[in-house]
């Protein structure tokens, strides 16, 4: 269902040319922001002309996802050596990560296709999102998680939304492999290899461009895990350009964690095929992935946009995360790869300091509170010491 029976590669949706001129459609999208219809209040379905199907409005499974702000990076920008830096915070979605953008599209299609049980393997956020949207749709949600590797907060969300939780001994890659091998006809798969999820995620870029009054930034910086996000953003820009909504595309930069960096290794070595890492390791658990399924699509996005791929260490991620927190924004560790990557590229003189850069923040600060408590423990102790001295 999710791979081509001929070549084995992932499927991809092909979008019909919009029936309206760009200027008219841009205006229609703006006008929908004043509507109180559920499909118009969703930051995904508001852009439904770029989604695959026109479902009846009542069929759409939505929690009002999208509609996330662009926040200027103040201290963080200066710290990273970037004069014009913005965060698009996709962690400010209903379940706290960008996964909701694809999930509303995937779950709507699942219900449309008559699915009863929807399933995914997950490092945590897909599980939380699937659980919430399955509950909305009245479907059974089943999530496969690598035991002991997902954050407690994400697991708690999946529990709260009533999903069935199956903990797998092994990594996320093992969990996904196992799920795909089962090939259970009764399960509808909602991992990001599902092309409908990729379509839903595209709308983040339509919303971003609208927020910039359709001025295209020079760089878009995205964390890289299973690489669905970067794939979908690249697809969005190419479609928007093809149909005359923008006249150029931003360079897409993918930042991986150093211990889970198969695409970055491939990029640096110039290899033609991705070599999976059997034991990916990083404290940024959302991107602890050694065998990213969407690597071909993501590579296409980087190559067609003139972008690049790099990785950063867990220490660099932690420093960057602390900076983002100190700017009053906050994010989960995987998201902070973006700022760490920008700082590194600036230090190496690889990007123009005056360039307009948008960094995607993928998850909310409260997604991994153990990480914060552990890495900032030192500071609470110092404060405790202050109290005693007083
Ligand atoms: C899923 C996730 C990622 C990785 O996204 P991919 O599309 O798999 O590359 C990064 N950050 C967070 C917070 C996530 O939940």
XYZ file of C-alpha atoms and ligand atoms in Angstrom:
405
model
C 0.000 0.000 0.000
C 2.793 2.451 0.788
C 5.489 1.391 -1.681
C 5.532 1.097 -5.465
C 5.066 -2.540 -6.468
C 7.444 -1.949 -9.394
C 10.527 -0.263 -7.886
C 9.837 -0.595 -4.144
C 10.248 3.136 -3.525
C 7.767 5.170 -1.475
C 4.642 6.533 -3.108
C 4.125 10.235 -3.638
C 0.921 12.155 -4.251
C 0.651 14.179 -7.453
C -1.319 17.391 -7.092
C -3.516 18.723 -9.907
C -2.808 22.317 -10.903
C -4.965 24.649 -8.780
C -8.008 25.896 -10.652
C -7.481 29.495 -9.585
C -4.745 32.020 -10.329
C -2.148 32.413 -7.553
C -3.252 35.928 -6.584
C -6.899 34.871 -6.292
C -6.102 31.742 -4.314
C -3.783 33.606 -1.934
C -6.671 35.973 -1.273
C -9.098 33.069 -0.739
C -6.734 31.516 1.824
C -6.595 34.826 3.693
C -10.366 35.228 3.627
C -10.809 31.761 5.140
C -9.041 33.011 8.267
C -12.210 34.923 9.105
C -14.409 31.829 8.824
C -15.560 29.705 11.777
C -15.943 26.514 9.718
C -13.755 23.755 11.141
C -11.986 23.145 7.811
C -11.177 26.838 7.471
C -9.965 27.191 11.053
C -7.469 24.390 10.471
C -4.126 25.738 9.302
C -3.821 22.620 7.164
C -7.242 22.419 5.476
C -7.319 26.157 4.867
C -4.845 25.336 2.087
C -6.847 22.345 0.792
C -6.203 23.220 -2.877
C -2.714 21.749 -2.301
C -4.030 18.578 -0.615
C -4.864 15.393 -2.530
C -8.631 14.931 -2.077
C -11.582 17.125 -1.603
C -13.224 15.367 1.309
C -16.650 16.419 2.536
C -16.079 18.957 5.297
C -17.696 16.639 7.900
C -15.242 13.850 7.004
C -12.196 15.902 7.953
C -10.571 14.892 11.260
C -9.243 18.137 12.684
C -8.168 19.629 15.995
C -7.534 23.102 14.596
C -3.893 22.237 13.842
C -1.474 24.605 12.153
C -1.869 28.358 12.691
C 1.499 28.477 14.409
C 3.389 31.756 14.660
C 6.685 32.875 13.244
C 8.760 34.256 16.124
C 11.790 36.483 15.656
C 14.954 35.092 17.175
C 16.542 37.784 19.293
C 19.412 36.621 21.537
C 19.471 33.318 19.723
C 20.074 34.971 16.361
C 22.993 37.018 17.703
C 24.417 33.924 19.400
C 24.270 31.956 16.160
C 25.737 34.828 14.132
C 22.575 35.295 12.066
C 21.188 38.816 11.666
C 17.836 37.789 10.227
C 16.564 34.664 11.892
C 13.002 33.521 12.563
C 11.589 30.423 14.206
C 8.506 28.794 12.768
C 7.325 26.932 15.858
C 5.491 23.798 14.743
C 5.699 22.559 18.338
C 2.792 24.861 19.111
C 0.337 22.437 17.526
C -2.497 20.573 19.363
C -0.320 17.694 20.592
C 2.868 19.731 20.714
C 4.668 18.691 17.541
C 4.493 19.145 13.773
C 3.219 15.563 13.469
C -0.349 16.911 13.793
C -0.083 18.612 10.397
C 0.376 15.328 8.592
C -1.823 13.380 10.966
C -4.986 15.364 10.205
C -4.513 14.495 6.509
C -3.517 10.864 7.127
C -6.333 10.234 9.610
C -8.921 11.821 7.329
C -7.796 9.520 4.521
C -7.770 6.527 6.897
C -11.389 7.137 7.856
C -12.315 7.816 4.218
C -10.713 4.482 3.259
C -12.765 2.669 5.919
C -9.898 1.882 8.318
C -10.783 0.584 11.791
C -7.326 0.306 13.368
C -4.576 2.827 12.648
C -0.989 2.102 13.631
C 2.484 3.591 13.630
C 5.955 3.023 14.961
C 7.190 6.111 16.720
C 9.936 7.765 18.719
C 7.038 9.344 20.658
C 5.517 12.315 18.875
C 3.839 10.400 16.080
C 2.332 8.159 18.759
C 0.940 11.149 20.674
C -0.467 12.670 17.508
C -1.908 9.431 16.136
C -3.523 8.704 19.488
C -5.257 12.096 19.581
C -6.491 12.061 15.985
C -7.578 8.403 16.179
C -9.644 9.326 19.229
C -11.225 12.212 17.314
C -11.975 9.928 14.377
C -13.417 7.169 16.565
C -10.783 4.679 15.381
C -8.553 2.384 17.394
C -5.007 3.730 17.604
C -2.099 1.351 18.115
C 1.439 2.602 18.588
C 4.757 0.730 18.622
C 7.454 2.405 20.676
C 11.068 1.443 21.360
C 10.977 0.427 25.051
C 12.656 2.943 27.325
C 13.565 5.341 24.495
C 10.531 7.586 24.105
C 10.138 10.445 26.559
C 7.731 9.825 29.419
C 5.691 12.872 28.422
C 4.994 11.549 24.923
C 4.069 8.139 26.263
C 1.723 9.833 28.729
C 0.000 11.669 25.882
C -0.597 8.433 23.970
C -2.047 6.922 27.160
C -4.204 9.963 27.787
C -5.764 9.676 24.322
C -6.497 5.990 24.864
C -4.175 4.378 22.323
C -2.993 0.769 22.606
C 0.713 0.898 23.356
C 3.147 -1.826 22.373
C 6.712 -1.448 23.606
C 9.304 -3.059 21.350
C 12.707 -4.292 22.484
C 15.059 -2.487 20.129
C 15.204 0.819 18.282
C 12.627 2.879 16.398
C 13.958 1.340 13.177
C 13.297 -2.151 14.576
C 9.778 -1.121 15.563
C 9.026 0.231 12.084
C 10.589 -2.792 10.371
C 8.503 -5.118 12.512
C 5.316 -3.218 11.785
C 5.911 -3.157 8.024
C 6.846 -6.835 7.947
C 3.593 -7.814 9.643
C 1.845 -6.424 6.572
C -1.424 -6.830 8.455
C -4.322 -5.999 6.135
C -6.385 -4.900 9.142
C -3.961 -2.094 10.031
C -3.806 1.294 8.359
C -0.233 2.648 8.565
C 0.262 6.220 9.591
C 4.030 6.580 9.638
C 5.436 9.386 7.508
C 5.981 6.898 4.684
C 2.223 7.384 4.245
C 2.053 9.936 1.394
C -1.024 11.650 2.833
C 0.958 12.698 5.892
C 3.603 14.277 3.689
C 0.860 16.257 1.942
C -0.568 17.610 5.195
C 2.873 18.707 6.373
C 3.401 20.726 3.200
C 0.893 23.313 4.385
C 3.346 24.533 7.039
C 5.276 26.102 4.180
C 2.200 27.709 2.629
C 1.383 29.193 6.012
C 4.982 30.335 6.485
C 5.072 32.066 3.102
C 1.732 33.718 3.777
C 3.167 35.030 7.071
C 6.074 36.482 5.062
C 3.627 37.994 2.557
C 4.986 35.518 0.018
C 8.564 36.785 0.223
C 10.742 33.693 0.061
C 13.434 33.322 2.760
C 16.967 32.410 1.665
C 17.275 29.354 3.907
C 14.943 26.919 5.570
C 16.621 24.858 8.296
C 14.993 21.586 9.395
C 15.979 18.796 11.823
C 16.407 15.412 10.135
C 15.141 12.140 11.596
C 13.056 9.910 9.372
C 13.199 12.822 6.889
C 9.483 13.155 6.193
C 9.437 16.813 7.166
C 12.251 17.908 4.873
C 10.725 15.825 2.061
C 7.357 17.461 2.411
C 8.742 21.002 2.655
C 10.811 20.475 -0.479
C 7.754 19.160 -2.301
C 5.694 22.158 -1.187
C 8.212 24.671 -2.533
C 8.603 22.888 -5.864
C 4.829 22.773 -6.364
C 4.391 26.403 -5.377
C 7.065 27.404 -7.857
C 5.695 25.197 -10.605
C 2.244 26.752 -10.287
C 3.501 30.328 -10.088
C 2.963 31.108 -6.381
C 6.654 31.891 -5.799
C 9.501 32.517 -8.218
C 12.312 30.781 -6.333
C 12.702 28.211 -3.566
C 14.682 28.590 -0.319
C 17.778 26.480 0.197
C 16.847 23.578 2.437
C 19.371 22.708 5.143
C 18.878 19.455 7.055
C 20.571 19.100 10.448
C 20.969 15.665 12.023
C 22.318 14.630 15.410
C 25.920 13.431 15.214
C 25.052 9.981 16.604
C 22.144 9.488 14.186
C 23.490 11.027 10.996
C 23.174 8.613 8.062
C 22.105 11.317 5.587
C 24.826 13.690 6.708
C 27.437 10.938 6.257
C 26.113 10.199 2.818
C 26.185 13.883 1.896
C 29.759 14.348 3.110
C 31.078 11.183 1.506
C 29.252 11.660 -1.791
C 27.901 8.090 -1.626
C 25.024 7.207 -3.929
C 23.106 5.081 -1.435
C 22.229 5.654 2.183
C 23.985 3.365 4.596
C 21.803 2.697 7.632
C 23.302 3.046 11.120
C 22.423 0.011 13.231
C 22.780 1.738 16.618
C 21.796 5.412 16.404
C 22.497 7.298 19.618
C 21.458 10.793 20.678
C 19.691 12.422 23.607
C 17.417 14.069 21.019
C 15.214 10.973 20.962
C 12.814 12.296 18.288
C 15.602 11.969 15.725
C 17.289 8.850 17.067
C 16.819 7.075 13.736
C 19.428 5.093 11.812
C 17.496 4.103 8.708
C 15.422 7.071 7.527
C 12.809 5.865 5.052
C 12.293 9.120 3.195
C 15.961 9.741 2.429
C 15.508 9.820 -1.354
C 12.741 12.416 -1.164
C 14.716 14.487 1.350
C 17.854 14.361 -0.755
C 15.814 15.518 -3.732
C 14.597 18.479 -1.652
C 18.164 19.427 -0.703
C 19.565 19.001 -4.206
C 16.817 20.824 -6.096
C 17.008 23.761 -3.671
C 20.787 24.119 -3.548
C 20.871 23.222 0.132
C 23.076 21.000 2.251
C 23.127 18.467 5.085
C 25.183 18.567 8.275
C 25.181 17.201 11.789
C 25.798 18.596 15.261
C 26.846 16.968 18.529
C 24.581 16.404 21.525
C 26.555 19.114 23.382
C 25.876 21.599 20.581
C 22.187 20.625 20.662
C 22.037 21.213 24.392
C 23.691 24.629 24.167
C 21.351 25.679 21.382
C 18.322 24.444 23.293
C 19.334 26.484 26.325
C 19.626 29.581 24.100
C 16.166 29.037 22.615
C 14.812 28.686 26.130
C 16.537 31.891 27.203
C 14.713 33.686 24.399
C 11.403 32.663 25.972
C 10.562 30.269 23.178
C 11.611 26.773 24.221
C 11.564 23.556 22.213
C 12.441 19.902 22.541
C 16.035 18.779 21.964
C 15.579 17.580 18.355
C 14.340 21.044 17.326
C 17.457 22.744 18.665
C 19.591 21.018 16.021
C 18.462 23.810 13.698
C 19.991 26.621 15.734
C 23.106 24.563 16.452
C 23.460 23.947 12.711
C 23.065 27.609 11.820
C 25.705 28.588 14.371
C 28.090 26.016 12.993
C 27.563 27.083 9.377
C 28.043 30.727 10.302
C 31.236 29.952 12.191
C 32.530 28.164 9.102
C 31.497 31.083 6.875
C 29.123 28.889 4.913
C 26.116 31.193 5.080
C 25.786 34.903 4.617
C 25.180 36.633 7.962
C 22.568 38.881 6.369
C 20.626 36.024 4.823
C 16.972 35.576 5.763
C 16.824 32.295 7.634
C 13.837 30.392 8.961
C 14.513 27.594 11.438
C 11.780 25.034 12.003
C 11.118 24.134 15.626
C 9.444 20.753 15.586
C 8.416 20.037 19.180
C 7.266 21.836 22.338
C 9.565 22.350 25.343
C 7.249 20.229 27.544
C 7.720 17.191 25.286
C 10.794 16.058 27.177
C 10.915 17.434 30.685
C 13.303 14.712 31.897
C 15.917 16.079 29.494
C 15.489 19.597 30.859
C 15.550 18.512 34.476
C 18.629 16.401 33.875
C 20.625 18.943 31.882
C 19.682 21.921 34.052
C 19.948 20.116 37.392
C 23.107 22.030 38.192
C 21.236 25.327 38.139
C 18.589 24.233 40.645
C 21.347 23.147 43.025
C 23.061 26.517 42.771
C 19.807 28.228 43.604
C 19.269 25.932 46.554
C 22.755 26.960 47.711
C 21.822 30.642 47.423
C 18.845 30.095 49.685
C 20.938 28.509 52.382
C 23.492 31.340 52.224
C 20.662 33.877 52.688
C 9.428 13.518 14.186
C 10.270 14.592 14.720
C 11.436 15.011 14.067
C 11.951 14.326 12.854
O 11.183 14.614 11.719
P 11.363 13.741 10.412
O 10.266 14.186 9.535
O 11.212 12.319 10.827
O 12.729 14.020 9.896
C 12.142 16.073 14.578
N 11.754 16.691 15.703
C 10.639 16.320 16.364
C 10.267 17.032 17.610
C 9.862 15.268 15.885
O 8.762 14.908 16.560
